[in-house]
Amino acid sequence: MTSGHHRWVVSEPDVPDDIGILYEDADIVVLDKPHLLPTMPRGMWYRHTALMRLREMYGDDAIVPAHRLDRATAGVVVFVRTPALRGAFQTLFQERRVRKVYECIAPCAPVRLQRRGAVGGVREAAESEGSTMASPRRGRSPHEPVLPPVRDIVAQARRVPSIADIPGVRLGPVGIVTPLDPPRAFPLMRRSHITKLRGVLQAFEEPGETNAVSVIGLCDDQTAVRRRDETGERVALAPLGLRAYRLEPRTGKTHQLRVHMAALGLPILGDDMYPRVLDPGRGDLDDSAAPPLQLVARELRFSDPRDGTPRVFRSRIPLAV
């Protein structure tokens, strides 16, 4: 129900309520958003969103986000308090003048899944069925990416392979991987065409002009990962067959990093949507018991549009297993 600028919601799902403020001044607030907290009202969430909590905390209905972060993703989000500066900060993100660094946990080596059908059939199936879920039959998504051969990315889980003789590795019909520091596999650049159809949960890659570019590397510190329990102890990832990755999106397509990691055969830990929807019937109401997506917007860098001051904001939320 709506009254003026206020919407009254009878019942909303519980979400994390521990929001951290990384920086604030008279014009902006920089939030360390936890996993599962929506950035702004949408669908079934209104009061339990970062925007509404900040407005309540500061008693200021003029606060707006300069950009958005997916509900499942944790990390740095910038909010603008001064109406006259909204355009300046929002333009920074729209024109991609902000350097973004994400971190995630994913397998050491690509996961091989059975290849089903052609990517070209994804759009046709989604449009003909008009489904809001990705193929609940057999629990498999029709948008499941075509995964690359293991030999093209990682030969063994415990060593970085040489792919210096492959200047541009073409992965199936829909994407290109280019090593940036041969003979090492990482960092690499993933380029593809990503499409998100209205009413369909997943974005997916299909043939077309490149509109999504990501640089994927390894985190310098592979030990800065914590246990998801009360101890919060550091965890060694290698024995678990996992690694911490550093991700830099050069474009901003929906679910871009999740799609690109899954397409490489390295689905992000805790991702229940890529490469397949794991439980299409669950919806968004019951995700409190599941491990959160291990993807954190770790760092934002930009020149402050007010005076040109270099700004660097880093999330304190740890990756966890």
mmCIF file of C-alpha atoms in Angstrom:
data_model
loop_
_atom_site.group_PDB
_atom_site.id
_atom_site.type_symbol
_atom_site.label_atom_id
_atom_site.label_comp_id
_atom_site.label_asym_id
_atom_site.label_seq_id
_atom_site.Cartn_x
_atom_site.Cartn_y
_atom_site.Cartn_z
ATOM 1 C CA MET A 1 0.000 0.000 0.000
ATOM 2 C CA THR A 2 1.300 3.454 -0.906
ATOM 3 C CA SER A 3 0.655 6.840 0.649
ATOM 4 C CA GLY A 4 2.521 9.794 -0.844
ATOM 5 C CA HIS A 5 6.184 8.841 -0.830
ATOM 6 C CA HIS A 6 5.709 6.128 1.791
ATOM 7 C CA ARG A 7 4.848 2.513 1.169
ATOM 8 C CA TRP A 8 3.535 0.394 4.015
ATOM 9 C CA VAL A 9 4.484 -3.279 3.857
ATOM 10 C CA VAL A 10 2.601 -5.674 6.097
ATOM 11 C CA SER A 11 5.373 -8.271 6.295
ATOM 12 C CA GLU A 12 8.949 -8.366 5.045
ATOM 13 C CA PRO A 13 11.548 -11.164 5.207
ATOM 14 C CA ASP A 14 14.166 -10.798 7.916
ATOM 15 C CA VAL A 15 17.533 -9.586 6.665
ATOM 16 C CA PRO A 16 20.851 -8.685 8.343
ATOM 17 C CA ASP A 17 20.577 -5.536 10.441
ATOM 18 C CA ASP A 18 24.270 -4.912 11.145
ATOM 19 C CA ILE A 19 25.236 -2.185 8.697
ATOM 20 C CA GLY A 20 28.647 -0.558 8.955
ATOM 21 C CA ILE A 21 29.470 3.042 8.050
ATOM 22 C CA LEU A 22 32.869 3.321 6.351
ATOM 23 C CA TYR A 23 32.771 7.095 5.838
ATOM 24 C CA GLU A 24 30.395 10.028 6.219
ATOM 25 C CA ASP A 25 30.394 13.768 5.726
ATOM 26 C CA ALA A 26 27.743 16.400 5.060
ATOM 27 C CA ASP A 27 27.220 15.193 1.483
ATOM 28 C CA ILE A 28 27.797 11.422 1.307
ATOM 29 C CA VAL A 29 27.613 8.240 3.368
ATOM 30 C CA VAL A 30 29.643 5.163 2.414
ATOM 31 C CA LEU A 31 28.069 1.942 3.638
ATOM 32 C CA ASP A 32 29.581 -1.522 4.131
ATOM 33 C CA LYS A 33 26.491 -3.444 3.028
ATOM 34 C CA PRO A 34 26.102 -6.984 4.404
ATOM 35 C CA HIS A 35 25.037 -9.951 2.302
ATOM 36 C CA LEU A 36 21.281 -10.267 1.645
ATOM 37 C CA LEU A 37 20.434 -6.642 2.464
ATOM 38 C CA PRO A 38 18.842 -4.969 -0.601
ATOM 39 C CA THR A 39 20.347 -1.642 -1.586
ATOM 40 C CA MET A 40 16.959 -0.006 -2.122
ATOM 41 C CA PRO A 41 13.241 -0.885 -2.040
ATOM 42 C CA ARG A 42 12.186 -3.449 -4.588
ATOM 43 C CA GLY A 43 9.634 -6.218 -4.680
ATOM 44 C CA MET A 44 8.937 -7.506 -1.172
ATOM 45 C CA TRP A 45 11.541 -5.291 0.524
ATOM 46 C CA TYR A 46 10.998 -1.721 1.647
ATOM 47 C CA ARG A 47 11.908 -0.952 5.264
ATOM 48 C CA HIS A 48 14.510 -3.731 5.347
ATOM 49 C CA THR A 49 16.768 -2.077 2.777
ATOM 50 C CA ALA A 50 20.007 -0.133 3.078
ATOM 51 C CA LEU A 51 18.402 3.038 1.751
ATOM 52 C CA MET A 52 15.483 3.079 4.186
ATOM 53 C CA ARG A 53 17.716 2.209 7.148
ATOM 54 C CA LEU A 54 20.045 5.089 6.339
ATOM 55 C CA ARG A 55 17.124 7.495 5.941
ATOM 56 C CA GLU A 56 15.811 6.394 9.313
ATOM 57 C CA MET A 57 19.255 6.536 10.936
ATOM 58 C CA TYR A 58 19.979 10.078 9.713
ATOM 59 C CA GLY A 59 16.389 11.325 9.690
ATOM 60 C CA ASP A 60 16.912 12.402 6.093
ATOM 61 C CA ASP A 61 14.595 11.389 3.235
ATOM 62 C CA ALA A 62 16.886 13.086 0.708
ATOM 63 C CA ILE A 63 19.463 10.263 0.848
ATOM 64 C CA VAL A 64 19.741 8.269 -2.410
ATOM 65 C CA PRO A 65 22.224 5.632 -3.656
ATOM 66 C CA ALA A 66 24.830 6.707 -6.204
ATOM 67 C CA HIS A 67 24.834 3.141 -7.574
ATOM 68 C CA ARG A 68 23.469 -0.286 -6.724
ATOM 69 C CA LEU A 69 24.838 -3.542 -5.389
ATOM 70 C CA ASP A 70 23.029 -6.862 -5.777
ATOM 71 C CA ARG A 71 21.238 -8.079 -2.668
ATOM 72 C CA ALA A 72 23.397 -11.220 -2.528
ATOM 73 C CA THR A 73 26.646 -9.251 -2.786
ATOM 74 C CA ALA A 74 28.259 -7.543 0.211
ATOM 75 C CA GLY A 75 30.534 -4.535 0.229
ATOM 76 C CA VAL A 76 30.965 -0.831 -0.466
ATOM 77 C CA VAL A 77 27.994 1.313 -1.532
ATOM 78 C CA VAL A 78 27.996 5.115 -1.814
ATOM 79 C CA PHE A 79 24.899 7.124 -0.851
ATOM 80 C CA VAL A 80 24.409 10.837 -1.540
ATOM 81 C CA ARG A 81 22.871 13.131 1.097
ATOM 82 C CA THR A 82 22.896 16.447 -0.768
ATOM 83 C CA PRO A 83 20.346 16.639 -3.626
ATOM 84 C CA ALA A 84 22.491 19.072 -5.633
ATOM 85 C CA LEU A 85 25.305 16.478 -5.770
ATOM 86 C CA ARG A 86 23.243 13.457 -6.791
ATOM 87 C CA GLY A 87 23.954 13.883 -10.485
ATOM 88 C CA ALA A 88 27.694 14.357 -9.985
ATOM 89 C CA PHE A 89 28.147 11.150 -7.986
ATOM 90 C CA GLN A 90 25.732 9.074 -10.055
ATOM 91 C CA THR A 91 27.499 10.192 -13.238
ATOM 92 C CA LEU A 92 30.796 8.846 -11.869
ATOM 93 C CA PHE A 93 29.323 5.358 -11.908
ATOM 94 C CA GLN A 94 27.338 5.754 -15.115
ATOM 95 C CA GLU A 95 30.442 6.885 -16.995
ATOM 96 C CA ARG A 96 32.577 4.140 -15.400
ATOM 97 C CA ARG A 97 34.978 6.582 -13.773
ATOM 98 C CA VAL A 98 35.018 4.459 -10.624
ATOM 99 C CA ARG A 99 37.518 1.640 -10.280
ATOM 100 C CA LYS A 100 35.792 -1.331 -8.677
ATOM 101 C CA VAL A 101 37.533 -4.328 -7.131
ATOM 102 C CA TYR A 102 35.615 -7.381 -5.960
ATOM 103 C CA GLU A 103 36.819 -10.506 -4.193
ATOM 104 C CA CYS A 104 35.284 -13.954 -4.229
ATOM 105 C CA ILE A 105 35.896 -17.590 -3.349
ATOM 106 C CA ALA A 106 35.669 -20.153 -6.141
ATOM 107 C CA PRO A 107 37.167 -23.543 -7.093
ATOM 108 C CA CYS A 108 40.877 -23.865 -7.836
ATOM 109 C CA ALA A 109 40.131 -25.702 -11.059
ATOM 110 C CA PRO A 110 37.171 -25.541 -13.441
ATOM 111 C CA VAL A 111 34.138 -27.628 -12.640
ATOM 112 C CA ARG A 112 33.032 -29.797 -15.546
ATOM 113 C CA LEU A 113 29.296 -29.991 -16.112
ATOM 114 C CA GLN A 114 27.451 -31.846 -18.827
ATOM 115 C CA ARG A 115 26.987 -29.637 -21.851
ATOM 116 C CA ARG A 116 23.385 -29.348 -22.971
ATOM 117 C CA GLY A 117 22.191 -27.715 -26.154
ATOM 118 C CA ALA A 118 23.304 -24.528 -27.833
ATOM 119 C CA VAL A 119 23.433 -21.078 -26.356
ATOM 120 C CA GLY A 120 21.262 -19.816 -29.199
ATOM 121 C CA GLY A 121 18.351 -21.845 -27.880
ATOM 122 C CA VAL A 122 18.353 -20.096 -24.525
ATOM 123 C CA ARG A 123 16.679 -16.925 -25.722
ATOM 124 C CA GLU A 124 14.114 -18.834 -27.777
ATOM 125 C CA ALA A 125 13.176 -21.095 -24.880
ATOM 126 C CA ALA A 126 12.900 -18.220 -22.414
ATOM 127 C CA GLU A 127 10.822 -16.081 -24.755
ATOM 128 C CA SER A 128 8.497 -18.901 -25.759
ATOM 129 C CA GLU A 129 7.867 -20.118 -22.214
ATOM 130 C CA GLY A 130 7.823 -16.641 -20.605
ATOM 131 C CA SER A 131 9.139 -18.291 -17.460
ATOM 132 C CA THR A 132 10.282 -16.319 -14.408
ATOM 133 C CA MET A 133 12.329 -19.316 -13.328
ATOM 134 C CA ALA A 134 15.063 -20.995 -15.269
ATOM 135 C CA SER A 135 13.780 -24.452 -16.149
ATOM 136 C CA PRO A 136 12.664 -26.005 -12.856
ATOM 137 C CA ARG A 137 12.450 -29.375 -14.580
ATOM 138 C CA ARG A 138 15.319 -31.614 -13.501
ATOM 139 C CA GLY A 139 16.687 -28.659 -11.494
ATOM 140 C CA ARG A 140 18.781 -27.505 -14.462
ATOM 141 C CA SER A 141 18.842 -24.038 -15.962
ATOM 142 C CA PRO A 142 18.458 -23.624 -19.724
ATOM 143 C CA HIS A 143 20.913 -20.710 -19.354
ATOM 144 C CA GLU A 144 23.707 -22.896 -18.016
ATOM 145 C CA PRO A 145 26.912 -21.578 -19.591
ATOM 146 C CA VAL A 146 29.002 -23.703 -21.923
ATOM 147 C CA LEU A 147 32.069 -24.383 -19.796
ATOM 148 C CA PRO A 148 35.634 -24.261 -21.130
ATOM 149 C CA PRO A 149 37.904 -27.304 -21.318
ATOM 150 C CA VAL A 150 39.859 -27.681 -18.101
ATOM 151 C CA ARG A 151 43.152 -27.674 -20.010
ATOM 152 C CA ASP A 152 42.524 -24.130 -21.263
ATOM 153 C CA ILE A 153 42.466 -22.576 -17.806
ATOM 154 C CA VAL A 154 43.876 -24.805 -15.075
ATOM 155 C CA ALA A 155 45.746 -28.043 -15.705
ATOM 156 C CA GLN A 156 45.979 -28.995 -12.051
ATOM 157 C CA ALA A 157 44.343 -27.625 -8.937
ATOM 158 C CA ARG A 158 47.690 -27.052 -7.220
ATOM 159 C CA ARG A 159 49.639 -25.246 -9.941
ATOM 160 C CA VAL A 160 49.131 -22.418 -12.412
ATOM 161 C CA PRO A 161 49.430 -23.774 -15.970
ATOM 162 C CA SER A 162 51.253 -22.316 -18.937
ATOM 163 C CA ILE A 163 49.010 -21.092 -21.734
ATOM 164 C CA ALA A 164 51.512 -18.759 -23.359
ATOM 165 C CA ASP A 165 50.943 -20.491 -26.703
ATOM 166 C CA ILE A 166 47.243 -19.515 -26.653
ATOM 167 C CA PRO A 167 47.105 -15.710 -27.112
ATOM 168 C CA GLY A 168 43.313 -15.650 -27.245
ATOM 169 C CA VAL A 169 41.453 -18.690 -25.960
ATOM 170 C CA ARG A 170 38.029 -18.877 -27.552
ATOM 171 C CA LEU A 171 35.612 -20.634 -25.224
ATOM 172 C CA GLY A 172 32.847 -22.222 -27.231
ATOM 173 C CA PRO A 173 30.843 -19.806 -29.378
ATOM 174 C CA VAL A 174 30.200 -17.054 -26.864
ATOM 175 C CA GLY A 175 33.277 -15.734 -25.097
ATOM 176 C CA ILE A 176 36.997 -15.027 -25.296
ATOM 177 C CA VAL A 177 39.632 -15.358 -22.591
ATOM 178 C CA THR A 178 42.954 -13.562 -22.956
ATOM 179 C CA PRO A 179 45.836 -14.196 -20.503
ATOM 180 C CA LEU A 180 47.265 -10.877 -19.306
ATOM 181 C CA ASP A 181 50.523 -12.220 -17.855
ATOM 182 C CA PRO A 182 51.547 -15.273 -19.891
ATOM 183 C CA PRO A 183 52.663 -17.934 -19.254
ATOM 184 C CA ARG A 184 50.494 -17.663 -16.141
ATOM 185 C CA ALA A 185 46.779 -18.330 -16.460
ATOM 186 C CA PHE A 186 45.899 -15.441 -14.146
ATOM 187 C CA PRO A 187 45.202 -12.613 -14.427
ATOM 188 C CA LEU A 188 43.030 -13.027 -17.484
ATOM 189 C CA MET A 189 40.409 -10.995 -19.288
ATOM 190 C CA ARG A 190 36.968 -12.431 -20.046
ATOM 191 C CA ARG A 191 34.984 -10.776 -22.850
ATOM 192 C CA SER A 192 31.519 -11.774 -23.973
ATOM 193 C CA HIS A 193 28.011 -10.609 -24.793
ATOM 194 C CA ILE A 194 25.688 -10.888 -21.778
ATOM 195 C CA THR A 195 21.912 -10.711 -22.080
ATOM 196 C CA LYS A 196 19.326 -10.391 -19.303
ATOM 197 C CA LEU A 197 15.733 -11.020 -20.374
ATOM 198 C CA ARG A 198 12.901 -9.439 -18.455
ATOM 199 C CA GLY A 199 11.102 -11.939 -16.235
ATOM 200 C CA VAL A 200 13.979 -14.462 -16.308
ATOM 201 C CA LEU A 201 16.155 -14.929 -13.227
ATOM 202 C CA GLN A 202 19.492 -15.512 -14.913
ATOM 203 C CA ALA A 203 21.576 -13.440 -17.253
ATOM 204 C CA PHE A 204 23.435 -15.464 -19.866
ATOM 205 C CA GLU A 205 26.088 -15.257 -22.561
ATOM 206 C CA GLU A 206 25.189 -15.469 -26.237
ATOM 207 C CA PRO A 207 26.891 -14.616 -29.537
ATOM 208 C CA GLY A 208 27.058 -10.896 -30.192
ATOM 209 C CA GLU A 209 29.158 -7.770 -29.880
ATOM 210 C CA THR A 210 31.127 -7.665 -26.634
ATOM 211 C CA ASN A 211 29.275 -5.740 -23.931
ATOM 212 C CA ALA A 212 30.806 -7.326 -20.815
ATOM 213 C CA VAL A 213 34.489 -7.305 -19.849
ATOM 214 C CA SER A 214 36.006 -8.579 -16.595
ATOM 215 C CA VAL A 215 39.593 -8.947 -15.401
ATOM 216 C CA ILE A 216 39.993 -11.989 -13.158
ATOM 217 C CA GLY A 217 43.073 -12.615 -11.043
ATOM 218 C CA LEU A 218 44.144 -14.197 -7.776
ATOM 219 C CA CYS A 219 44.083 -12.350 -4.454
ATOM 220 C CA ASP A 220 47.558 -11.615 -3.123
ATOM 221 C CA ASP A 221 46.555 -12.898 0.315
ATOM 222 C CA GLN A 222 45.014 -16.362 0.100
ATOM 223 C CA THR A 223 44.761 -16.581 3.902
ATOM 224 C CA ALA A 224 42.388 -13.656 4.593
ATOM 225 C CA VAL A 225 39.373 -15.975 4.734
ATOM 226 C CA ARG A 226 37.408 -16.767 7.883
ATOM 227 C CA ARG A 227 35.261 -19.608 9.135
ATOM 228 C CA ARG A 228 31.517 -19.048 9.102
ATOM 229 C CA ASP A 229 31.146 -19.768 12.800
ATOM 230 C CA GLU A 230 31.617 -18.079 16.134
ATOM 231 C CA THR A 231 35.401 -18.624 16.075
ATOM 232 C CA GLY A 232 36.029 -16.614 12.915
ATOM 233 C CA GLU A 233 39.366 -18.402 12.540
ATOM 234 C CA ARG A 234 41.449 -18.117 9.397
ATOM 235 C CA VAL A 235 40.975 -20.913 6.889
ATOM 236 C CA ALA A 236 43.429 -22.415 4.403
ATOM 237 C CA LEU A 237 41.597 -22.593 1.074
ATOM 238 C CA ALA A 238 43.938 -24.860 -0.928
ATOM 239 C CA PRO A 239 43.104 -28.069 1.008
ATOM 240 C CA LEU A 240 39.431 -27.336 0.280
ATOM 241 C CA GLY A 241 40.089 -27.047 -3.443
ATOM 242 C CA LEU A 242 39.267 -23.328 -3.334
ATOM 243 C CA ARG A 243 40.955 -20.018 -4.104
ATOM 244 C CA ALA A 244 40.319 -16.350 -3.422
ATOM 245 C CA TYR A 245 39.951 -14.366 -6.642
ATOM 246 C CA ARG A 246 40.247 -10.655 -7.393
ATOM 247 C CA LEU A 247 37.691 -9.409 -9.919
ATOM 248 C CA GLU A 248 37.635 -6.085 -11.754
ATOM 249 C CA PRO A 249 34.552 -5.439 -13.888
ATOM 250 C CA ARG A 250 35.277 -3.060 -16.753
ATOM 251 C CA THR A 251 31.576 -2.932 -17.628
ATOM 252 C CA GLY A 252 28.438 -3.167 -15.515
ATOM 253 C CA LYS A 253 26.074 -5.812 -16.882
ATOM 254 C CA THR A 254 23.635 -7.548 -14.535
ATOM 255 C CA HIS A 255 25.309 -10.426 -12.653
ATOM 256 C CA GLN A 256 28.370 -9.947 -14.877
ATOM 257 C CA LEU A 257 30.994 -11.328 -12.490
ATOM 258 C CA ARG A 258 28.840 -14.306 -11.535
ATOM 259 C CA VAL A 259 28.174 -15.120 -15.191
ATOM 260 C CA HIS A 260 31.831 -14.800 -16.168
ATOM 261 C CA MET A 261 33.109 -16.916 -13.287
ATOM 262 C CA ALA A 262 30.543 -19.622 -14.003
ATOM 263 C CA ALA A 263 31.380 -19.529 -17.713
ATOM 264 C CA LEU A 264 35.023 -20.232 -16.832
ATOM 265 C CA GLY A 265 33.914 -23.250 -14.816
ATOM 266 C CA LEU A 266 34.663 -21.397 -11.567
ATOM 267 C CA PRO A 267 31.245 -20.719 -9.999
ATOM 268 C CA ILE A 268 31.416 -18.483 -6.944
ATOM 269 C CA LEU A 269 30.966 -20.265 -3.624
ATOM 270 C CA GLY A 270 27.394 -19.917 -2.394
ATOM 271 C CA ASP A 271 25.981 -18.966 -5.804
ATOM 272 C CA ASP A 272 22.593 -20.653 -6.072
ATOM 273 C CA MET A 273 21.843 -19.137 -9.483
ATOM 274 C CA TYR A 274 24.951 -19.727 -11.621
ATOM 275 C CA PRO A 275 25.689 -21.897 -13.456
ATOM 276 C CA ARG A 276 22.230 -23.279 -12.575
ATOM 277 C CA VAL A 277 19.347 -22.362 -10.337
ATOM 278 C CA LEU A 278 19.727 -24.856 -7.504
ATOM 279 C CA ASP A 279 16.262 -24.542 -5.979
ATOM 280 C CA PRO A 280 13.848 -22.743 -8.310
ATOM 281 C CA GLY A 281 10.904 -23.232 -5.975
ATOM 282 C CA ARG A 282 12.487 -21.640 -2.926
ATOM 283 C CA GLY A 283 12.256 -18.036 -4.021
ATOM 284 C CA ASP A 284 13.755 -15.205 -1.951
ATOM 285 C CA LEU A 285 11.946 -15.832 1.313
ATOM 286 C CA ASP A 286 14.048 -18.660 2.694
ATOM 287 C CA ASP A 287 17.733 -17.884 2.233
ATOM 288 C CA SER A 288 18.742 -17.349 5.857
ATOM 289 C CA ALA A 289 20.068 -20.888 6.319
ATOM 290 C CA ALA A 290 22.057 -21.056 3.070
ATOM 291 C CA PRO A 291 25.698 -19.887 2.986
ATOM 292 C CA PRO A 292 25.788 -16.378 1.490
ATOM 293 C CA LEU A 293 27.294 -15.747 -1.907
ATOM 294 C CA GLN A 294 31.023 -15.271 -1.323
ATOM 295 C CA LEU A 295 31.314 -12.133 -3.419
ATOM 296 C CA VAL A 296 32.354 -8.844 -1.801
ATOM 297 C CA ALA A 297 32.658 -5.410 -3.415
ATOM 298 C CA ARG A 298 36.012 -4.893 -1.742
ATOM 299 C CA GLU A 299 37.133 -1.500 -2.997
ATOM 300 C CA LEU A 300 35.945 1.644 -4.775
ATOM 301 C CA ARG A 301 38.376 4.285 -6.095
ATOM 302 C CA PHE A 302 37.403 7.581 -7.694
ATOM 303 C CA SER A 303 38.148 11.293 -7.801
ATOM 304 C CA ASP A 304 35.684 13.172 -5.624
ATOM 305 C CA PRO A 305 33.532 15.275 -7.988
ATOM 306 C CA ARG A 306 33.419 18.051 -5.375
ATOM 307 C CA ASP A 307 37.114 18.864 -5.321
ATOM 308 C CA GLY A 308 39.032 16.133 -7.166
ATOM 309 C CA THR A 309 40.313 14.482 -3.973
ATOM 310 C CA PRO A 310 41.258 10.810 -4.566
ATOM 311 C CA ARG A 311 38.887 8.590 -2.605
ATOM 312 C CA VAL A 312 39.472 4.951 -1.669
ATOM 313 C CA PHE A 313 36.893 2.983 0.303
ATOM 314 C CA ARG A 314 37.440 -0.649 1.327
ATOM 315 C CA SER A 315 34.956 -3.129 2.733
ATOM 316 C CA ARG A 316 35.791 -4.818 6.038
ATOM 317 C CA ILE A 317 33.487 -7.786 5.405
ATOM 318 C CA PRO A 318 35.619 -10.947 5.180
ATOM 319 C CA LEU A 319 35.241 -13.788 2.738
ATOM 320 C CA ALA A 320 34.149 -16.866 4.666
ATOM 321 C CA VAL A 321 33.678 -20.624 4.325
#
